[in-house]
Tab-separated table of C-alpha atoms and ligand atoms in Angstrom:
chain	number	residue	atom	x	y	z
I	510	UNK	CA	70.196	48.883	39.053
I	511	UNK	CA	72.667	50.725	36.505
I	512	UNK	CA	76.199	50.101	37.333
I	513	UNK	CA	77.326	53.839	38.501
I	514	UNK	CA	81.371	54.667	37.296
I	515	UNK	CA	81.418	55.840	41.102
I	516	UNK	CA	81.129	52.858	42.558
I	517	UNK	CA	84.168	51.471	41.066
I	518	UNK	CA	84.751	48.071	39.186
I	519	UNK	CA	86.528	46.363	41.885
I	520	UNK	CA	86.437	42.393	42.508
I	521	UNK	CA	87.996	40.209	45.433
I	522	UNK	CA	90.046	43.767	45.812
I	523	UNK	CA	90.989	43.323	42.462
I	524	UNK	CA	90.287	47.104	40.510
I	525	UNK	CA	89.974	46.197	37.133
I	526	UNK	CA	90.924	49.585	35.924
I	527	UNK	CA	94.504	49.060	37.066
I	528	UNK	CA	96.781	49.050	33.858
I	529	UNK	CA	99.298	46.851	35.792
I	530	UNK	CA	96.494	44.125	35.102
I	531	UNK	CA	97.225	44.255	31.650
I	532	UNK	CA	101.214	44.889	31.262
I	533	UNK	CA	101.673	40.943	30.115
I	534	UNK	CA	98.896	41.682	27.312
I	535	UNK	CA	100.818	44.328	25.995
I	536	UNK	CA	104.059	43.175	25.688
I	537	UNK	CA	105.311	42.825	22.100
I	538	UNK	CA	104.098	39.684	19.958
I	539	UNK	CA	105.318	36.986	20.832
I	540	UNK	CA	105.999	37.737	24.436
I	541	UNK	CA	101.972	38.703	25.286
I	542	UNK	CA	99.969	37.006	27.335
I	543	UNK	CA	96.524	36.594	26.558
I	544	UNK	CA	94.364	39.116	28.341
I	545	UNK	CA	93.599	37.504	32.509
I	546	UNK	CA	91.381	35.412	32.679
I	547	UNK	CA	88.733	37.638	34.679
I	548	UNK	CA	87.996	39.642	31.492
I	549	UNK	CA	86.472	36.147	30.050
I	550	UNK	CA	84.361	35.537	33.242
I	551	UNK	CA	83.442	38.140	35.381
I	552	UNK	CA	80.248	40.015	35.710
I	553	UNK	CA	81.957	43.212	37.148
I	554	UNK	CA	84.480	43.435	34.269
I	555	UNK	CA	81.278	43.471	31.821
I	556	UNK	CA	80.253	46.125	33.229
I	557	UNK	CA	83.370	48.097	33.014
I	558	UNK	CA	83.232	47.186	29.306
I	559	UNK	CA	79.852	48.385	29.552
I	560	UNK	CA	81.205	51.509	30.503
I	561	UNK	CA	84.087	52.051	28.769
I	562	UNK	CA	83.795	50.350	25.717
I	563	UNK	CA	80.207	49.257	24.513
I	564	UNK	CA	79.025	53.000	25.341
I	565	UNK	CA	81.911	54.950	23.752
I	566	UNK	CA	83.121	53.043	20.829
I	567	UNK	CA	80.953	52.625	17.596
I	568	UNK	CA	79.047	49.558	17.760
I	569	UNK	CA	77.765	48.275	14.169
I	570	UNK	CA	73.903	46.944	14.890
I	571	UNK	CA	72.679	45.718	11.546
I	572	UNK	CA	72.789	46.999	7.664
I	573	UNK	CA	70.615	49.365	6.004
I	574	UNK	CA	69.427	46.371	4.180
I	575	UNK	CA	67.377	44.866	7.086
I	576	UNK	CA	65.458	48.317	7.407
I	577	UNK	CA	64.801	49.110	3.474
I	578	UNK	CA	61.027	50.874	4.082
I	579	UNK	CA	59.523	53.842	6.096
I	580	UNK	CA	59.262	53.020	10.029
I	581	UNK	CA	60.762	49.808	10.111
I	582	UNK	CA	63.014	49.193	13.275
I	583	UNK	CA	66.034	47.920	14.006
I	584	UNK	CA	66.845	46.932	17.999
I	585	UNK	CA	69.773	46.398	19.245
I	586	UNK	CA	71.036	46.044	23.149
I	587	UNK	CA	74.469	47.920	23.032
I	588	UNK	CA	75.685	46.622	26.286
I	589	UNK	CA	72.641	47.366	28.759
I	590	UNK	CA	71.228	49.735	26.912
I	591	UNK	CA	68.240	48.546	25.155
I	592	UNK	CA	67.958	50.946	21.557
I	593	UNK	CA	66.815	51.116	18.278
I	594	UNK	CA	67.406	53.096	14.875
I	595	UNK	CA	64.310	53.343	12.925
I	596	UNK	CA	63.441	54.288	9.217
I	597	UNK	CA	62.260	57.998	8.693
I	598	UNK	CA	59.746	59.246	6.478
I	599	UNK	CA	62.986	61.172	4.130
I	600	UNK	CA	64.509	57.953	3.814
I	601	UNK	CA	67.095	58.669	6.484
I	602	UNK	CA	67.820	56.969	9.998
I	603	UNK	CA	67.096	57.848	13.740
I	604	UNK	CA	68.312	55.811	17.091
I	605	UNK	CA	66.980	56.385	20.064
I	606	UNK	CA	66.983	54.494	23.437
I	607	UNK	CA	64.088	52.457	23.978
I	608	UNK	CA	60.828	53.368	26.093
I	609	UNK	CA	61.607	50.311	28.120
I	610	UNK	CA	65.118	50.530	29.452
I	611	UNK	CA	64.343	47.497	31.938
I	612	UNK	CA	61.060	45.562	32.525
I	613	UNK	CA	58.474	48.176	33.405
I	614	UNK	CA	59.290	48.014	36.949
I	615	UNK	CA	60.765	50.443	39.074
I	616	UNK	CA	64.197	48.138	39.575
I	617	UNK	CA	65.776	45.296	37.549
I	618	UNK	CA	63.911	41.890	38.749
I	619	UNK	CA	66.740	39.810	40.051
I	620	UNK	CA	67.217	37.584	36.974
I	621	UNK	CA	67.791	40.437	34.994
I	622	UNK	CA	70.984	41.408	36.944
I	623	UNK	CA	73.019	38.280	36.248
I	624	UNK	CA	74.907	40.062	33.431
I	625	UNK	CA	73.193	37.040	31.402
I	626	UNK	CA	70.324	38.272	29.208
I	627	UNK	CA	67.110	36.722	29.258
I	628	UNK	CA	64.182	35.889	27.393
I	629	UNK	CA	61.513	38.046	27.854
I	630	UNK	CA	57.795	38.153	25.981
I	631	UNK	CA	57.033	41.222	28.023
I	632	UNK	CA	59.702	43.745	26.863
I	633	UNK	CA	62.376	44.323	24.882
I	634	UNK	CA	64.699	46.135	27.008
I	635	UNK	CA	69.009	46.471	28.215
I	636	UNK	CA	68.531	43.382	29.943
I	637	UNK	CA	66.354	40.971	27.497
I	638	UNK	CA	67.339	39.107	24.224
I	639	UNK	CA	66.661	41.624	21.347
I	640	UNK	CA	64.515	40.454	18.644
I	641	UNK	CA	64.395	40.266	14.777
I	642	UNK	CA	64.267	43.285	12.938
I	643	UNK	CA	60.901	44.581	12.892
I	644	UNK	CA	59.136	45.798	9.460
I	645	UNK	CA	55.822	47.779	9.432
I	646	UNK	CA	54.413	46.047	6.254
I	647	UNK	CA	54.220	42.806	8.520
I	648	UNK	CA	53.021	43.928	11.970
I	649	UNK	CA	51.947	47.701	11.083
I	650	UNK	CA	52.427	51.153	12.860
I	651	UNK	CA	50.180	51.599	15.804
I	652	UNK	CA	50.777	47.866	17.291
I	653	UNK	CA	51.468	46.993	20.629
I	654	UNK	CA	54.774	45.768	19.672
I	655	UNK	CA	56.395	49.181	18.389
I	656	UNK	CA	55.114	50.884	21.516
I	657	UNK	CA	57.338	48.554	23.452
I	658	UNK	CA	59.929	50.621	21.679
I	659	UNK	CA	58.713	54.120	20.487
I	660	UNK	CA	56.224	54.658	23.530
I	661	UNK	CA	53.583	57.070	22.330
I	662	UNK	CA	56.037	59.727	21.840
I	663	UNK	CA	59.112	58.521	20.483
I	664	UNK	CA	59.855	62.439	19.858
I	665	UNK	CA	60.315	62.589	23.988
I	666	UNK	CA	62.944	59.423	24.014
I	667	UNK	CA	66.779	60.156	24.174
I	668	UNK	CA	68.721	60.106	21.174
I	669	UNK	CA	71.658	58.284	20.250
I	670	UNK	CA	73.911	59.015	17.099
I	671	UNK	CA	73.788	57.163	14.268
I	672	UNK	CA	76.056	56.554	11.137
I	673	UNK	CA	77.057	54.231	8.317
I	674	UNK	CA	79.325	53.204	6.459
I	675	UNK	CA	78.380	51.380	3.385
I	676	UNK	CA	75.145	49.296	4.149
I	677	UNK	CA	76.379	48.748	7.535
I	678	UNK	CA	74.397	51.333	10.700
I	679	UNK	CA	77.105	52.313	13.595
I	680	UNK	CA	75.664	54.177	16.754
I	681	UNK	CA	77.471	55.592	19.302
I	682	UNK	CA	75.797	56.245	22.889
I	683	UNK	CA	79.012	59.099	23.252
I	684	UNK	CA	77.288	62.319	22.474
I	685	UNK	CA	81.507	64.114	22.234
I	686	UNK	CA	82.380	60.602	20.045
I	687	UNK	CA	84.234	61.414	16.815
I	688	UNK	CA	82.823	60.619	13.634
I	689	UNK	CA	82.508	57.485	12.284
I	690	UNK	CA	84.806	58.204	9.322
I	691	UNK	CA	87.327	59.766	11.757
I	692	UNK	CA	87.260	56.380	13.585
I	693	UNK	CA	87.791	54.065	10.685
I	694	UNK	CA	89.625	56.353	8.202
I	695	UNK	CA	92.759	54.243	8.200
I	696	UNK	CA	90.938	50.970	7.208
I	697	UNK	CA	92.397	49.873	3.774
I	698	UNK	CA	90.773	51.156	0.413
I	699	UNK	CA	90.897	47.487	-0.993
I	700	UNK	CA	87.200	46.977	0.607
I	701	UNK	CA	84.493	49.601	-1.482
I	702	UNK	CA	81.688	50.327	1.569
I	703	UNK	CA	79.818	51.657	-1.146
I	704	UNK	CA	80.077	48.628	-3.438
I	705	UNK	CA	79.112	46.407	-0.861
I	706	UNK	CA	75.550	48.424	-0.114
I	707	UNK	CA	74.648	47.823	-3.974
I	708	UNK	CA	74.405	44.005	-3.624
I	709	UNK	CA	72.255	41.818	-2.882
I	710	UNK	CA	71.482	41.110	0.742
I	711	UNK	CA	70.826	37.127	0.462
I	712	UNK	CA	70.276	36.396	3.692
I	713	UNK	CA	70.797	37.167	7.329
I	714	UNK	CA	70.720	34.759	10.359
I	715	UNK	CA	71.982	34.311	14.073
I	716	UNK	CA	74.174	31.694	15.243
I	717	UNK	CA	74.752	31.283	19.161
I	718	UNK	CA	78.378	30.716	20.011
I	719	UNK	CA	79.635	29.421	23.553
I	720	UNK	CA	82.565	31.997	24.298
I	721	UNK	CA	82.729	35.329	25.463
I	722	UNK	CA	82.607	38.130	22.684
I	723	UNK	CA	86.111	38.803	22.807
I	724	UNK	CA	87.232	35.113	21.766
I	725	UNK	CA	85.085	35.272	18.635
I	726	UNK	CA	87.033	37.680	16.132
I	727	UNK	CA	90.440	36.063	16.575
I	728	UNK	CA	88.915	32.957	15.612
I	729	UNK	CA	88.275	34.251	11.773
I	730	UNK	CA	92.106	34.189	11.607
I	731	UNK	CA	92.958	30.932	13.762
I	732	UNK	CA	94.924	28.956	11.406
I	733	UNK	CA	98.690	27.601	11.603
I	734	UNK	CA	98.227	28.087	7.939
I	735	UNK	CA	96.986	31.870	8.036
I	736	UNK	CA	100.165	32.768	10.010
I	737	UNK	CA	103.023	33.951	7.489
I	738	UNK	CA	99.977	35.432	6.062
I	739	UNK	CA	99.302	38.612	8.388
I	740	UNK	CA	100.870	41.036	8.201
I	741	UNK	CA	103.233	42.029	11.220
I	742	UNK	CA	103.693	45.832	10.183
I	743	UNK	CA	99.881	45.972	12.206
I	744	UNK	CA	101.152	45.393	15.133
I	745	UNK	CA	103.026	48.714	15.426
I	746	UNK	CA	99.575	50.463	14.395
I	747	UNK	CA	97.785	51.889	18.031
I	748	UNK	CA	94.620	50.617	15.564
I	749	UNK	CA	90.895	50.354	15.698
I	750	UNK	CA	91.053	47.853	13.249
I	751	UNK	CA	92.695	44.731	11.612
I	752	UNK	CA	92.922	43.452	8.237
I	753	UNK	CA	94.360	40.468	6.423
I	754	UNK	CA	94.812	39.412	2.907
I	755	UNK	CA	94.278	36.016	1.727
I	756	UNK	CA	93.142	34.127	4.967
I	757	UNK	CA	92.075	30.144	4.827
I	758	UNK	CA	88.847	30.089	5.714
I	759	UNK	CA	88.200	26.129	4.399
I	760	UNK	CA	90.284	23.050	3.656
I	761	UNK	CA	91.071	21.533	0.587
I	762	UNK	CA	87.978	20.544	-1.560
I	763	UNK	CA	87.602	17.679	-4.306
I	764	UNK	CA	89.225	19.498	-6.382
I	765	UNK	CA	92.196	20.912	-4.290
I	766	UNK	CA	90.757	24.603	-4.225
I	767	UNK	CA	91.385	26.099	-0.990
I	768	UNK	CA	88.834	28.933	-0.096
I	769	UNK	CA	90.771	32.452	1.392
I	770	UNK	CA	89.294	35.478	1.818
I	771	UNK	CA	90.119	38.900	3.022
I	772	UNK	CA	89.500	39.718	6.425
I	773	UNK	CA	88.669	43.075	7.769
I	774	UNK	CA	87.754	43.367	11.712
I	775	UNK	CA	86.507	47.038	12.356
I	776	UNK	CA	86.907	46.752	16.064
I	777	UNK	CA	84.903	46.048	18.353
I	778	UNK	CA	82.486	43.930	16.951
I	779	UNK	CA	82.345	44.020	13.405
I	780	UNK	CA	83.852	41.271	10.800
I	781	UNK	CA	83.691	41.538	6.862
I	782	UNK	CA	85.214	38.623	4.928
I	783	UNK	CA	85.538	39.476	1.418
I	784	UNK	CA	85.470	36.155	-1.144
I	785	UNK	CA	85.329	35.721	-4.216
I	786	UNK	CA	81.830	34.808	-4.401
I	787	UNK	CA	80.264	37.125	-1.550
I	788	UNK	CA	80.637	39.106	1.189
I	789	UNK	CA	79.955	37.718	4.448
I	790	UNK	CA	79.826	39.859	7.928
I	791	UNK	CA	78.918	38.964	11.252
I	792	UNK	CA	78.208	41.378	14.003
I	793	UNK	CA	78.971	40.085	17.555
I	794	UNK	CA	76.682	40.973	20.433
I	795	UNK	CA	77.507	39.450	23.751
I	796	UNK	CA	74.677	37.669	25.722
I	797	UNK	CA	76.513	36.800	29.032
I	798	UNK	CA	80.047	36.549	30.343
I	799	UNK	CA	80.128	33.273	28.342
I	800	UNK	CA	77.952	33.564	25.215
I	801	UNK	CA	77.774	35.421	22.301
I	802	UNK	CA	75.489	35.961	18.870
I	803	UNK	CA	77.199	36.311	16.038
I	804	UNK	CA	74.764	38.278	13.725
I	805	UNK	CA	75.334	37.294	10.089
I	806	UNK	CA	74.701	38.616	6.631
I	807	UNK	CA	75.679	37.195	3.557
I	808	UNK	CA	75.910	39.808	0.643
I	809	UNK	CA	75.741	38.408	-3.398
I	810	UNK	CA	78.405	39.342	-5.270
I	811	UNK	CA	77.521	36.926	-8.210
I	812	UNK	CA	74.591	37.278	-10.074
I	813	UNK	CA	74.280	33.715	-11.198
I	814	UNK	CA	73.574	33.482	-7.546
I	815	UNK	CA	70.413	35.382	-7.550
I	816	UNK	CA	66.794	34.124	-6.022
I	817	UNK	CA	69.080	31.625	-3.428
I	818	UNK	CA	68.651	32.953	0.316
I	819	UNK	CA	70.509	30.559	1.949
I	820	UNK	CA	73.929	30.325	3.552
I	821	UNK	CA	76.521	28.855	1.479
I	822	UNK	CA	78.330	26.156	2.392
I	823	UNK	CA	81.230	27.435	2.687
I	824	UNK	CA	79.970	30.061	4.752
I	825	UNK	CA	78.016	28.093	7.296
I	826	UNK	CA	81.387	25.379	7.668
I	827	UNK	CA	83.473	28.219	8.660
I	828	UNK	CA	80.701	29.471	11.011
I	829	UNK	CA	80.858	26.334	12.119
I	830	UNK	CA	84.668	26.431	12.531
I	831	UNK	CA	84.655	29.400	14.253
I	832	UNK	CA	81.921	28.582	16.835
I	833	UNK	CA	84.717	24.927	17.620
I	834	UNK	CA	87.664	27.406	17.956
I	835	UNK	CA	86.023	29.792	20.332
I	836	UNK	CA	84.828	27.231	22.439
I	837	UNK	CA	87.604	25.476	23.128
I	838	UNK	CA	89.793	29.080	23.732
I	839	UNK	CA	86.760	29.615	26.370
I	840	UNK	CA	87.684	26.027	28.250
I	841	UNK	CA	90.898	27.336	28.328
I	842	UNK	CA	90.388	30.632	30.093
I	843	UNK	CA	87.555	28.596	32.151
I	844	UNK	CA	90.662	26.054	33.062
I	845	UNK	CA	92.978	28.882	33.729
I	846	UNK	CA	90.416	30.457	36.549
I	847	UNK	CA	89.757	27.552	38.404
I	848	UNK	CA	91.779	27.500	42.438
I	849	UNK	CA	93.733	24.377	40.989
I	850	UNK	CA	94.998	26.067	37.939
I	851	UNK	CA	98.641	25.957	37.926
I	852	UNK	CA	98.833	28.986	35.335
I	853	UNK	CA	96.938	30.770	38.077
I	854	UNK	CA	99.125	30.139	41.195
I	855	UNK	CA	102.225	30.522	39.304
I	856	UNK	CA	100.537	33.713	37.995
I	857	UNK	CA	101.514	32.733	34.122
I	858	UNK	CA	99.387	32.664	31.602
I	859	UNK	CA	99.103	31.010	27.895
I	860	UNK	CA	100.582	33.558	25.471
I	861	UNK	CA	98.200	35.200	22.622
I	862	UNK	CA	100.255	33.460	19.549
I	863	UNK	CA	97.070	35.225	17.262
I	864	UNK	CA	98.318	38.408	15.691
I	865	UNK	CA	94.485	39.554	15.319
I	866	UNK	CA	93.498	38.477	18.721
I	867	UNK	CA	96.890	40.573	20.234
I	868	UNK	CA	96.154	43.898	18.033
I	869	UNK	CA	92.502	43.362	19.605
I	870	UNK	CA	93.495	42.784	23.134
I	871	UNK	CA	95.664	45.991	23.005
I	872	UNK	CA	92.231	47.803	21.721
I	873	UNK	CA	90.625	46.633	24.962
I	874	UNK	CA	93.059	47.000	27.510
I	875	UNK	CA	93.874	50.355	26.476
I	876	UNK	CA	89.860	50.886	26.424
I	877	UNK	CA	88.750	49.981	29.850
I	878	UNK	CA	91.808	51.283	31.248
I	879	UNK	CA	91.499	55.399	30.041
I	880	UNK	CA	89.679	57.448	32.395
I	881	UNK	CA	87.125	59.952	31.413
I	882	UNK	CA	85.677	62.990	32.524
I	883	UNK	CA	82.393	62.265	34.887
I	884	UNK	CA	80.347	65.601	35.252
I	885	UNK	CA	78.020	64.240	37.346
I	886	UNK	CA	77.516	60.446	38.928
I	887	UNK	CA	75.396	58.653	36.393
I	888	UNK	CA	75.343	57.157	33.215
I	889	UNK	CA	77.284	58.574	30.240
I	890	UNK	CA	74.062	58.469	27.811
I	891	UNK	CA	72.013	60.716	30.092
I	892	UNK	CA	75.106	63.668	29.054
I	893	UNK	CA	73.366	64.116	26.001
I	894	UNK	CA	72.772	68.187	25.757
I	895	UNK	CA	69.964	66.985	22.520
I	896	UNK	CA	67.838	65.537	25.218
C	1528	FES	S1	64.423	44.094	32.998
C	1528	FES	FE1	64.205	41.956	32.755
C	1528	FES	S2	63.643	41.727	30.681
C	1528	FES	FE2	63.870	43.859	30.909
């Protein structure tokens, strides 16, 4: 079933809404706590992220790049709910929710419901895997396979707003959301959206990463060296974003050149690092309470470059990096819940020491702990006065 906002997101008595939960988290730098540990494991707490964040925040899916011709179609589950944002004939975009919002059935088979999504040849829906990006020129119009997600009359499926910025599509499931530049209009004028959408896309690819989603961003700035680097003046910010200059994001080569970058996190799930050589992004998508996708593209910025589609080196060691960090931050929060844990019968916990991670884990607890307006007992999408 949907998870209704009426029935609470309580666990073991625990309401997960309670800002108390979060008042170590908070605290200044330094002095925070990393968020508790139930916010890294449990199934009930994704779906108060569900709720609070994934369906009122704006989620970047993908780049205009991956959808360059006339009904190609981009999917993308936004927390459970299974959508897409499709080409139009004008040359602009549309997202709508997909036909299929769970298998076909009248409830959510059993394996569906684990909070872990699965694999599934027979839909593409809130609860299965998404797939690739799919382009009309390979598989055509009227196939089987864009029915799954336009139906017959895609005119009749509910809408759900879509923006960009640069090459990069946002949607929102919040019909009263604020714009997209109203969101992010504080983010530094040092990175050129615009710039970025006349390069060359040279590749995309998914990586898998063993951590929950909300390990994965603070990784890109894990570094004893990268400390004196970022810039404390953030941390006063009540921010949707973070951004810092000259970040490590390799060691030492042959010949002594260390590779930084600039980072820019546009929370909640989107990471640009700007090098020298290209632009590199990764969208994160959760896929259970303990795994995550980290969506990449790498843009060009050289044209020596040109005609290569692969990931750099450079690039795919620091993926690599960052998949190492996050996993061992998740053992730690795993450690941390088990009965024996001493952090968790002396109620302390390991303190965030990443200044990214703690302007992040502010963003969240403040999140899923602001109440909203229900009119009516159901899901927030089915508001929408278009539909
Ligand atoms: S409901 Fe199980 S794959 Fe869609």
């Amino acid at each position: 079933m949907v998870y209704h906002p009426d029935l609470g997101y309580v666990e073991n008595g625990i309401d997960f809404t309670d800002t108390g939960l979060y008042k170590t988290a908070i605290r200044d730098f330094g002095q925070a706590t990393i968020l508790p540990s139930f916010s890294y494991q449990s199934k009930i707490f994704s779906d108060l992220e569900d709720e609070k964040l994934w369906t009122r925040s704006w989620i970047a899916i993908g780049t205009t790049h991956q959808i360059p011709n006339i009904g190609d179609l981009l999917p993308f589950t936004v927390g459970r709910h299974g959508l897409h944002v499709q080409r139009q004939e004008d040359g602009s975009l549309i997202g709508r929710f997909n036909k299929a919002q769970h298998g076909g059935c009248r409830a959510i088979p059993a394996q569906c419901q684990t909070g872990k999504k699965t694999k599934c040849s027979f839909t593409s829906c809130g609860y299965s895997r998404d797939r690739q990006t799919i382009r009309v020129e390979e598989i055509g119009e009227n196939t089987p396979t864009m029915h799954q997600y336009l139906g017959l009359i895609p005119e009749r499926l509910l809408p759900v707003k879509v923006e960009t910025l640069g090459p990069y599509i946002f949607v929102n499931l919040d019909p009263d959301s604020k714009s997209l530049n109203e969101e992010f209009s504080s983010i530094p004028e040092s990175i050129d959206f615009n710039s970025i959408t006349n390069l060359d896309l040279q590749t995309d690819q998914w990586f898998e990463c063993a951590s929950n989603w909300k390990l994965i961003g603070r990784a890109f700035y894990d570094s004893d060296n990268n400390k004196q680097n970022l810039e404390v003046k953030e941390l006063s910010q009540d921010t949707t974003h973070f951004h810092a200059t000259d970040v490590l994001i390799s060691e030492a080569d042959n010949n002594d050149n260390l590779l930084k970058a600039d980072i820019y996190w546009l929370f909640p799930n989107l990471l640009i690092v700007d090098t020298l050589t290209h632009i590199f992004s990764v969208i994160l998508q959760p896929t259970s309470m303990q795994e995550s996708l980290l969506r990449a593209c790498v843009f060009n910025k050289n044209d020596t470059d040109q005609g290569n589609d692969s990931i750099p080196k450079e690039i795919l060691n620091f993926i690599e990096l960052i998949q190492s960090r996050t996993k061992s931050f998740q053992d730690i929060t795993g450690k941390i819940n088990s009965p024996s844990s001493s952090e968790l019968n002396n109620k302390t916990m390991p303190l965030e020491n990443n200044i990214a991670g703690y302007v992040f884990q502010k963003y969240v607890a403040k999140t899923v702990t602001t109440m909203h307006e229900y009119y009516w007992n159901a899901p927030l999408f089915t508001n929408n006065p278009v539909a």
